Tab-separated table of C-alpha atoms and ligand atoms in Angstrom:
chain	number	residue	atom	x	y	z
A	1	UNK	CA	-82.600	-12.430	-25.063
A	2	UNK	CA	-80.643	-9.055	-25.483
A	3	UNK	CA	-82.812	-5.892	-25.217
A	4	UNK	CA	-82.590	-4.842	-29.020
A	5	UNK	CA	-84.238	-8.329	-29.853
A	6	UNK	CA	-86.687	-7.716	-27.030
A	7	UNK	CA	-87.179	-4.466	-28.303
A	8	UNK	CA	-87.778	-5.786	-32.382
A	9	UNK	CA	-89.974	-8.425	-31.171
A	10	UNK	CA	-92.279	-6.243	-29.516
A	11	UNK	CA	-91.935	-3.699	-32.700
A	12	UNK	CA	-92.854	-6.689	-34.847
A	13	UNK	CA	-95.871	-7.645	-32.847
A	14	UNK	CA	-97.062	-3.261	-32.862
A	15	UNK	CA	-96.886	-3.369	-36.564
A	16	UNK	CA	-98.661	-7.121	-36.897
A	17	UNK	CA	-101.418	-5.779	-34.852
A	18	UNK	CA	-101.686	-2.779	-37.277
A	19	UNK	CA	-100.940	-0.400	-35.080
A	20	UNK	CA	-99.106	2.971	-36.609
A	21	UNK	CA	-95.321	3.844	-35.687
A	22	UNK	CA	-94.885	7.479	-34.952
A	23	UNK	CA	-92.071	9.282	-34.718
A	24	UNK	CA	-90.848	9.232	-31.034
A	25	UNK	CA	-91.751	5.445	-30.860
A	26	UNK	CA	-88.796	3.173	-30.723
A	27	UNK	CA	-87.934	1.838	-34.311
A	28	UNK	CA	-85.268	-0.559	-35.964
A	29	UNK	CA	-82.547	2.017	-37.090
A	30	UNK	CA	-83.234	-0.201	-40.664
A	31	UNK	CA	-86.691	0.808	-40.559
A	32	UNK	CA	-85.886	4.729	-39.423
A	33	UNK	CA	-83.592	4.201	-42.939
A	34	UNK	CA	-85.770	2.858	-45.360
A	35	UNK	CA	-88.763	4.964	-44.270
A	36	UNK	CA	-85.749	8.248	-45.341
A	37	UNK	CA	-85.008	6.661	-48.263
A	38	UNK	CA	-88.301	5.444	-49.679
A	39	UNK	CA	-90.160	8.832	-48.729
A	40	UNK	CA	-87.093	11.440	-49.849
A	41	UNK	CA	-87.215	9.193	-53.148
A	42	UNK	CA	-90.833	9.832	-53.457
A	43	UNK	CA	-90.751	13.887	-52.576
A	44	UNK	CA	-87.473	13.808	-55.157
A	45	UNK	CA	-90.046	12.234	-57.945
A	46	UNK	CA	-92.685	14.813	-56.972
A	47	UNK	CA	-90.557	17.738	-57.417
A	48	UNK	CA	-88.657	15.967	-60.414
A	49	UNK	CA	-91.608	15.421	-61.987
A	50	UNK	CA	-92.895	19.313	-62.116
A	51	UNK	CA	-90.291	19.399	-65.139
A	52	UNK	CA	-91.753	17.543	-67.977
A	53	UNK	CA	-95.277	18.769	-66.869
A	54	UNK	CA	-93.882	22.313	-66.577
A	55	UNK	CA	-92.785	22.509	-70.281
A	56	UNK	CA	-95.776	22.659	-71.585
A	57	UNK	CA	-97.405	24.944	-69.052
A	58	UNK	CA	-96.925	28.200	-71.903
A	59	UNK	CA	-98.033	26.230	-74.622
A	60	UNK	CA	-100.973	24.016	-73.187
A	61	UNK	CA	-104.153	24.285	-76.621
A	62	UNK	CA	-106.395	26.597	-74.416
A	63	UNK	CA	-106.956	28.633	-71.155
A	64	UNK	CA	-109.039	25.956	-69.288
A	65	UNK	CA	-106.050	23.469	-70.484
A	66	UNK	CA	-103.294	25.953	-69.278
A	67	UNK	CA	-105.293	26.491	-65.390
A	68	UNK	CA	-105.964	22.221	-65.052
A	69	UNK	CA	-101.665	21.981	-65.802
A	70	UNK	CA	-100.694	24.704	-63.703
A	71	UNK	CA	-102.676	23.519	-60.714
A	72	UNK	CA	-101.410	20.313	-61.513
A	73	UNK	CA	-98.462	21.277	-61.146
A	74	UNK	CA	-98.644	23.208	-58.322
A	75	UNK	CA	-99.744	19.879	-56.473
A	76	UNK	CA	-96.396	17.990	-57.277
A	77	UNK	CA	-94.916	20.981	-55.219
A	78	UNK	CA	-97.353	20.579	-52.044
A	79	UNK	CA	-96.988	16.671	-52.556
A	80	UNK	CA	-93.106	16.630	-52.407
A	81	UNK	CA	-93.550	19.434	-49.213
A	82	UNK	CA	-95.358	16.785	-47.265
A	83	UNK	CA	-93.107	14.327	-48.285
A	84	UNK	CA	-90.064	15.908	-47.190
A	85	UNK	CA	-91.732	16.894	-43.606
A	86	UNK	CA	-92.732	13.752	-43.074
A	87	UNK	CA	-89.007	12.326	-43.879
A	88	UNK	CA	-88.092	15.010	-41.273
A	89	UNK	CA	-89.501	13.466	-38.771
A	90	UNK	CA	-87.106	10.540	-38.848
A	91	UNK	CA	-84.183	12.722	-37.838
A	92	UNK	CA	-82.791	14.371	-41.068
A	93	UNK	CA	-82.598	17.570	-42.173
A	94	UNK	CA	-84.211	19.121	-45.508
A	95	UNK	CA	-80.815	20.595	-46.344
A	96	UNK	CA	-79.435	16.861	-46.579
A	97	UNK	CA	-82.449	15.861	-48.398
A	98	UNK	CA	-81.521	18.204	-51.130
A	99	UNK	CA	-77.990	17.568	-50.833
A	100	UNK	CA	-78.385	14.112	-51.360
A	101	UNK	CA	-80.658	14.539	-54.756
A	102	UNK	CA	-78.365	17.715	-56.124
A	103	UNK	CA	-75.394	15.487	-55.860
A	104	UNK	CA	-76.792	12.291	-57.366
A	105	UNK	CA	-76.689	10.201	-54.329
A	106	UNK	CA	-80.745	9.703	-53.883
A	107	UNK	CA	-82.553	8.351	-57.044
A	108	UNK	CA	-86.482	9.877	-57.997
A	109	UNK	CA	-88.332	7.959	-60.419
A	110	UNK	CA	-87.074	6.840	-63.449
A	111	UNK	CA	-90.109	8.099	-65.459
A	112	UNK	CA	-89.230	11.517	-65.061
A	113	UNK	CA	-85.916	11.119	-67.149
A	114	UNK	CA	-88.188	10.922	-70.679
A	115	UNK	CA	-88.858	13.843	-71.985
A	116	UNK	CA	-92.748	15.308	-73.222
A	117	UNK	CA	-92.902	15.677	-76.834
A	118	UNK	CA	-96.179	16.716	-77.752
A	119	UNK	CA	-98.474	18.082	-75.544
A	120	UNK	CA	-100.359	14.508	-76.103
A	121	UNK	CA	-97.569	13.727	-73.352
A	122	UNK	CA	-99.666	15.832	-70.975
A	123	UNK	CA	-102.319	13.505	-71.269
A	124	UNK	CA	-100.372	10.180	-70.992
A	125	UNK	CA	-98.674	11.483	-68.064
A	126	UNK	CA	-101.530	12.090	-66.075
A	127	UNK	CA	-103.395	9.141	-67.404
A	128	UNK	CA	-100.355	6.779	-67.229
A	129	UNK	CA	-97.418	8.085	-64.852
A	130	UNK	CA	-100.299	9.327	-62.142
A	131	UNK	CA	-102.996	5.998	-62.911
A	132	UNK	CA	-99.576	3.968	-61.579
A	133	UNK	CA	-98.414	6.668	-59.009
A	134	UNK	CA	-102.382	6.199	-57.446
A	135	UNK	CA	-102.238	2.018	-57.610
A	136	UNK	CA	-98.955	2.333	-55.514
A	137	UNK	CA	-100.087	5.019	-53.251
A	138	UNK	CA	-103.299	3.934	-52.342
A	139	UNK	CA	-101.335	1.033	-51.206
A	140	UNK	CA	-98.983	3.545	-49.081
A	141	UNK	CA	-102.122	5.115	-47.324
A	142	UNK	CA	-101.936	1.825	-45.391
A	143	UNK	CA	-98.415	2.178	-44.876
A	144	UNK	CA	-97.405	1.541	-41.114
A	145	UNK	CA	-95.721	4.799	-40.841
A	146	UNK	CA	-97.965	7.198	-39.812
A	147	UNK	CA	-96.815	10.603	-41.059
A	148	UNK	CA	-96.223	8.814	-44.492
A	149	UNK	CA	-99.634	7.014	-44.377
A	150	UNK	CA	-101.355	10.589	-43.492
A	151	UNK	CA	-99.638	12.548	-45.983
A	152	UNK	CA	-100.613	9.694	-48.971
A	153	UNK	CA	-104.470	10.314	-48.005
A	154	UNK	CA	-104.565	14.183	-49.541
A	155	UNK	CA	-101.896	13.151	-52.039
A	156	UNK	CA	-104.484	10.242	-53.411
A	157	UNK	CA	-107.214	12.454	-53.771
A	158	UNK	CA	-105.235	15.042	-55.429
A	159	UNK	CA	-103.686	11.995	-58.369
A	160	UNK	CA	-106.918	11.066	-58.667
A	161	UNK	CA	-107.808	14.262	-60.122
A	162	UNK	CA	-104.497	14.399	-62.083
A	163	UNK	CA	-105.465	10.809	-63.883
A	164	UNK	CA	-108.756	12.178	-64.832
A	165	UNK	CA	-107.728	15.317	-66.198
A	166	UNK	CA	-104.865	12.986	-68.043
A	167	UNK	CA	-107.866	10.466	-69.179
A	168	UNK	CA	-109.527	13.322	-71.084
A	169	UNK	CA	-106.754	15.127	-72.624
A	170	UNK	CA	-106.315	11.651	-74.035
A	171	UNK	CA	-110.179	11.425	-75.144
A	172	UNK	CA	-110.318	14.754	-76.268
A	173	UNK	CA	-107.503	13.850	-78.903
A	174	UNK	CA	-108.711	10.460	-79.720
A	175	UNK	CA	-112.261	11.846	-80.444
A	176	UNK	CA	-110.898	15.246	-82.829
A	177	UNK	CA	-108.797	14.559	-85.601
A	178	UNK	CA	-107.056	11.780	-87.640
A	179	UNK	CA	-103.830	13.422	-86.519
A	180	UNK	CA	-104.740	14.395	-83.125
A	181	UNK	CA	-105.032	10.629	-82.540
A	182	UNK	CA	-102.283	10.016	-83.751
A	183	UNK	CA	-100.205	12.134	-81.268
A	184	UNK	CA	-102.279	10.156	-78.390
A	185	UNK	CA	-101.351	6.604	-79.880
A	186	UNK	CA	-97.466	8.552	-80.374
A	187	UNK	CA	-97.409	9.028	-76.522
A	188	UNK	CA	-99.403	5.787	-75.540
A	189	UNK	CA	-96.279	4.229	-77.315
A	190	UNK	CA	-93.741	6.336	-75.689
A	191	UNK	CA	-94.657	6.384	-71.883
A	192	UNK	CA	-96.344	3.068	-71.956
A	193	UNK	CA	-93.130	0.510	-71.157
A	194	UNK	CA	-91.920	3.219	-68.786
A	195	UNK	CA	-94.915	3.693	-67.002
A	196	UNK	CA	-94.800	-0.367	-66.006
A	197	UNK	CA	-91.296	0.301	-64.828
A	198	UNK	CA	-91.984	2.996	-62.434
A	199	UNK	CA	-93.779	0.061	-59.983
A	200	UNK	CA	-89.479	-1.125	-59.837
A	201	UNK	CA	-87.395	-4.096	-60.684
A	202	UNK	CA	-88.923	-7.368	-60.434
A	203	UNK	CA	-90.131	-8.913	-57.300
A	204	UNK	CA	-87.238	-11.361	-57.618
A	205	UNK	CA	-84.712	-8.802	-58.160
A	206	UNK	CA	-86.228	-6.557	-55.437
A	207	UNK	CA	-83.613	-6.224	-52.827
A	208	UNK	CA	-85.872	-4.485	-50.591
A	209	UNK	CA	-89.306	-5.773	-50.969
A	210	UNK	CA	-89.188	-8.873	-48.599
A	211	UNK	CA	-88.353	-6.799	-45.477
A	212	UNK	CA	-90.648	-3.867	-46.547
A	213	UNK	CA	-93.805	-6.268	-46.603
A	214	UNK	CA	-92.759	-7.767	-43.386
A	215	UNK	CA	-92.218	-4.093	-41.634
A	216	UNK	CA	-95.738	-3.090	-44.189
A	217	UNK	CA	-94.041	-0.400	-45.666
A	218	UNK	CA	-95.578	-1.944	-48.708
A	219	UNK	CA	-98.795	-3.754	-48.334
A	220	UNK	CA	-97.811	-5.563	-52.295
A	221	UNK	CA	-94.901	-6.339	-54.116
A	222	UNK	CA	-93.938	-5.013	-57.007
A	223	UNK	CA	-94.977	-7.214	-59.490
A	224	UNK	CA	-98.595	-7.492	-58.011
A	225	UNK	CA	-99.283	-3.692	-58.043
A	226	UNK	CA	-97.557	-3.664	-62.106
A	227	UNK	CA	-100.341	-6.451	-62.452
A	228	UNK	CA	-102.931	-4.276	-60.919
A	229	UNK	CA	-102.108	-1.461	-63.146
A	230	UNK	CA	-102.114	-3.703	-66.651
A	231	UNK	CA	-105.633	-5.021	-65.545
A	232	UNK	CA	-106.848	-1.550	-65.065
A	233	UNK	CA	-105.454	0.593	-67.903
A	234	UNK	CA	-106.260	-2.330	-70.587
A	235	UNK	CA	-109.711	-1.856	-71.023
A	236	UNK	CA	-109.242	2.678	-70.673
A	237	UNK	CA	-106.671	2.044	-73.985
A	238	UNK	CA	-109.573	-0.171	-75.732
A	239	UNK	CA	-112.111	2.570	-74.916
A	240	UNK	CA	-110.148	5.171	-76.368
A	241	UNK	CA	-109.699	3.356	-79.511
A	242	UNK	CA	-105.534	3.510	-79.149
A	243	UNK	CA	-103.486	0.279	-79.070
A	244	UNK	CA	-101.221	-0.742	-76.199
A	245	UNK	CA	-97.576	-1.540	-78.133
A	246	UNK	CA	-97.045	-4.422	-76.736
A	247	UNK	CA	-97.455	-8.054	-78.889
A	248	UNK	CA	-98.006	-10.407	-76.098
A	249	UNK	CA	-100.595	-8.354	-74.092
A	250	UNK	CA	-103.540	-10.716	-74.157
A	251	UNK	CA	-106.241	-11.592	-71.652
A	252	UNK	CA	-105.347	-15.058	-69.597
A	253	UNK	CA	-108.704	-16.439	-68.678
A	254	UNK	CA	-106.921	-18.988	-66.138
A	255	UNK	CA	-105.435	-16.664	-64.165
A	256	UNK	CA	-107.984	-13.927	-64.603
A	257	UNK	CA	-105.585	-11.216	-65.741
A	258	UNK	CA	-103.977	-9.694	-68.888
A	259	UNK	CA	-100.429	-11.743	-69.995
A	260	UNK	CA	-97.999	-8.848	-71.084
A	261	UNK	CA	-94.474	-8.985	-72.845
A	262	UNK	CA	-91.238	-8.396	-70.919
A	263	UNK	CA	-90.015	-5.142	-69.716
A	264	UNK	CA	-86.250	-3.710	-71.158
A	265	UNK	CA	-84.853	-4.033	-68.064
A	266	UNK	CA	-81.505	-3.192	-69.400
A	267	UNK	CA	-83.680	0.343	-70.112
A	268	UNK	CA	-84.727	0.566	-66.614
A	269	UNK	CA	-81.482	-0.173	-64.402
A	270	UNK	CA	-79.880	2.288	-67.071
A	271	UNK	CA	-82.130	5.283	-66.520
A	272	UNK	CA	-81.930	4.238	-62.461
A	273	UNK	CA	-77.996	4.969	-62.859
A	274	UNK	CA	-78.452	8.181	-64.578
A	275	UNK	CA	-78.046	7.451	-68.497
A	276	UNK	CA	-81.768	8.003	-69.170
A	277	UNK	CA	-82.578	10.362	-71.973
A	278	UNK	CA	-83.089	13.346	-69.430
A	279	UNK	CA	-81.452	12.797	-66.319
A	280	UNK	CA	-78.899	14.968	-66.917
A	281	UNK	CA	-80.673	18.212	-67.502
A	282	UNK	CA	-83.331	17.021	-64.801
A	283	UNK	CA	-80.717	16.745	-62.440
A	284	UNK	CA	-78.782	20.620	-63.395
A	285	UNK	CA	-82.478	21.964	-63.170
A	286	UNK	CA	-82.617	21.220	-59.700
A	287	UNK	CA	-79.325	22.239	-58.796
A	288	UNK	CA	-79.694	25.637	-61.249
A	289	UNK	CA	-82.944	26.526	-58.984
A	290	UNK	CA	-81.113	25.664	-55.795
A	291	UNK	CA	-78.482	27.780	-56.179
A	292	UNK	CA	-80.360	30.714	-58.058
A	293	UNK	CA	-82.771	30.465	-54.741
A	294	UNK	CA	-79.860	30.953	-52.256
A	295	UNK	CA	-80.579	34.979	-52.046
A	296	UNK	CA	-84.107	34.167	-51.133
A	297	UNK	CA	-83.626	31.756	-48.561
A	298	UNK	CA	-80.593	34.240	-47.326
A	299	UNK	CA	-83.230	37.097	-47.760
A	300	UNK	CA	-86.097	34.447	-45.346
A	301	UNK	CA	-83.541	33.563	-42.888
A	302	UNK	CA	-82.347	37.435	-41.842
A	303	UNK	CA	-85.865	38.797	-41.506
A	304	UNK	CA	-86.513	35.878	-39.281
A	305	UNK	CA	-83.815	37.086	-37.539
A	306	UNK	CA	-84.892	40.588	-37.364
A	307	UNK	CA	-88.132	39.572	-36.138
A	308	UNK	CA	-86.517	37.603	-33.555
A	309	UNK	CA	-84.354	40.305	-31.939
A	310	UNK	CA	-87.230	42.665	-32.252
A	311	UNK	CA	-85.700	44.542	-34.587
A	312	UNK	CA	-88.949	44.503	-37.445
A	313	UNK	CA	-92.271	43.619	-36.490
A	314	UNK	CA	-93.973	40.455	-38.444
A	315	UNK	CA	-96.470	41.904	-41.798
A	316	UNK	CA	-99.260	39.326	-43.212
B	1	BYC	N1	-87.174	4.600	-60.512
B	1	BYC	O1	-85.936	-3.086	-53.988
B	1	BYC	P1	-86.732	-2.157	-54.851
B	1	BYC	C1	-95.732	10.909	-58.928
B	1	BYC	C2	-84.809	1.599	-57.106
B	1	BYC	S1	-94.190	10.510	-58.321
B	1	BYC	C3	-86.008	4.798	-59.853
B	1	BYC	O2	-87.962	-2.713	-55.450
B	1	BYC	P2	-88.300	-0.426	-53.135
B	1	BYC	C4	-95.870	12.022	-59.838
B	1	BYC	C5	-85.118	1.549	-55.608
B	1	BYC	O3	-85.163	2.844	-55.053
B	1	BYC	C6	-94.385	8.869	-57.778
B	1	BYC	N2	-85.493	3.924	-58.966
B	1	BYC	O4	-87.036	-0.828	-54.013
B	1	BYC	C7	-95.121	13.174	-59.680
B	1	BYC	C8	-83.977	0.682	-55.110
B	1	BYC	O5	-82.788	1.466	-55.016
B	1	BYC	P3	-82.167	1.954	-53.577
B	1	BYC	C9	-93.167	8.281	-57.185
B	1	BYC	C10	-86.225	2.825	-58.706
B	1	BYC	O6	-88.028	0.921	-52.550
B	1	BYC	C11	-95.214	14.205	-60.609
B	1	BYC	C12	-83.721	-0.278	-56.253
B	1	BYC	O7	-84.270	0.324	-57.408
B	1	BYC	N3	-93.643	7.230	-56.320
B	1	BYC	O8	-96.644	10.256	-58.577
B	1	BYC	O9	-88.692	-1.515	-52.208
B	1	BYC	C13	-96.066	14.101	-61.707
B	1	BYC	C14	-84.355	-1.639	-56.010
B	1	BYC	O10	-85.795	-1.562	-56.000
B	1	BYC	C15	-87.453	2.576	-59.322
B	1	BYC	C16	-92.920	6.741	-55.301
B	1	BYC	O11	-91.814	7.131	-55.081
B	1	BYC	C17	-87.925	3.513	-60.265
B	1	BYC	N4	-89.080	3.343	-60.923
B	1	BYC	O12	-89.497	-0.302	-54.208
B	1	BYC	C18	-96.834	12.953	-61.850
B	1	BYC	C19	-93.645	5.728	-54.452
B	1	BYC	N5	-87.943	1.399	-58.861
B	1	BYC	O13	-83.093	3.020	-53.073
B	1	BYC	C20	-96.759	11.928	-60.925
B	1	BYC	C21	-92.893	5.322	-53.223
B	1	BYC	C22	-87.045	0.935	-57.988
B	1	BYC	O14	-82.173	0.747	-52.684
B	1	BYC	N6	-91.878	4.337	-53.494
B	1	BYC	N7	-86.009	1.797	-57.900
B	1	BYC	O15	-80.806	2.494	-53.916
B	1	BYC	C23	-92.141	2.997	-53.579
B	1	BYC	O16	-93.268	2.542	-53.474
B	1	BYC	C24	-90.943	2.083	-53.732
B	1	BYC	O17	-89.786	2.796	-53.350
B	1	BYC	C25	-90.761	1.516	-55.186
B	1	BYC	C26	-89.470	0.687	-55.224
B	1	BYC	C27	-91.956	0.623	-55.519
B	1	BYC	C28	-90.645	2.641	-56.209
């Protein structure tokens, strides 16, 4: 048996025994890979997804709505700054993190590339987009990475508040006017397809799945956690009186869980590739605040410099 087999083996048997991998522990250089890719993608989506939020921060209906957004908001940015530290300690820089999303190479999730409307999108976003993001990352707090599992433990509790804040937006509009329910059934409509494709393609056309619940990176597939989610948000749509636009939903009392219609998965793998409705100006965003934040990191890095060589002494 060569020593890299040896080696797997015994990495096999650490993560079957539920043991965490940190990051000076031996790993499969496909593991070290997927762990950058899945957790820059998920910091990328984070950041990303300040953008539709952000929109409405100037014209949220009142002050207390306009404080709950912003420190929204403000989470995103200390969820993807986790994120991207605990990528870092895989072996790759934050400068190539960025480069890779500013020049189209790493994806984010696909549910950032539709735009918010109405400010009813508030509340489906945080109802919908962060009830989804919490089934999936509950899941990652089990993770066998342990900087990633850590980090998805603050990052829970935080969503958590997110969805609520989301769920009553929603039943704030659904209980005022004809209208204002109108705009909440408008955005249930909207973000609800997309929403069931942020969980990815279908466990049969999941390239990565099979190895990532071997390695448990993720503790369910696809399909089950988009499964999880139906089951859950079903009976939150029926309470708020909106209708979920989809035909086929129905309950299957065999299988004990809601039937639902098939996803556009043409949709999907197009917005994936770039050709959603927003990806473009998502993308120059994020490049436009790169570059227009060059003088500040220049401005960081020479008083760091200074400080170093004595030449300025450190203020609070
Ligand atoms: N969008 O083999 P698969 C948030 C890609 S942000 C775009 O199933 P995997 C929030 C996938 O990357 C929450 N691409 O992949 C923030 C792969 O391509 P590559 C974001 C997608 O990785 C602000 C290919 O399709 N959450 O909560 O095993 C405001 C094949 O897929 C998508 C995370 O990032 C998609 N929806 O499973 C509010 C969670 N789906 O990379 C809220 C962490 C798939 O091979 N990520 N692709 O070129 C995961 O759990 C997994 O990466 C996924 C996909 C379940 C998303």
């Amino acid at each position: 048996m060569s020593p890299e087999i040896k080696l797997e083996d015994a990495f096999q048997a650490r993560i079957d025994d539920e043991q965490k991998i940190e990051p000076k522990d031996w790993m499969p250089e496909k593991y070290r890979k997927t762990h950058i890719r899945q957790i820059s993608q998920h910091a990328h989506s984070e950041i990303v997804g300040m953008l539709p939020e952000g929109n409405w921060i100037t014209r949220a209906p009142s002050l207390k709505r306009k404080l709950g957004l912003l420190a929204k908001v403000q989470d995103e940015a200390g969820h993807g700054l986790y994120l991207y530290s605990a990528a870092e300690t895989l072996g790759i820089s934050r400068d190539e993190l960025f480069d890779q999303l500013h020049t189209g190479k790493a994806k984010y999730s696909s549910i950032f590339n539709y735009p918010t409307l109405s400010w009813a999108d508030i509340g489906a976003i945080g109802w919908l987009v962060d009830g989804a993001a919490i089934i999936n990352q509950v899941m990652l707090t089990r993770t066998s990475y342990g900087p990633y599992a850590r980090a998805m433990v603050r990052i829970c509790k935080e969503e958590s508040f997110h969805q609520r804040q989301g769920y009553e937006i929603m039943l704030t509009l659904c209980q005022g006017m004809p209208e204002q329910k109108a705009m909440a059934q408008d955005a249930l409509n909207r973000f609800w397809w997309p929403s069931l494709m942020m969980f990815g393609p279908r466990d049969s056309d999941s390239p990565n799945t099979e190895q990532s619940v071997k390695w448990k990176i993720k503790r369910k597939t696809n399909d089950e956690l988009r499964q999880q989610f139906v089951d859950i948000t079903v009976p939150q749509a029926e309470y708020l009186g909106i209708t979920i636009p989809d035909p086929d939903l129905k309950w299957n009392e065999d299988r004990g869980h809601y039937d639902f219609g098939e996803i556009d998965w043409e949709e999907f793998w197009q917005v994936v590739k770039g050709n959603g409705p927003c990806n473009k100006e998502r993308l120059k965003a994020r490049v436009d605040a790169w570059e227009e934040g060059a003088w500040v990191r220049e401005a960081a890095v020479a008083y760091s410099t200074k400080i170093k060589n004595n030449e300025v002494k450190r203020t609070a």
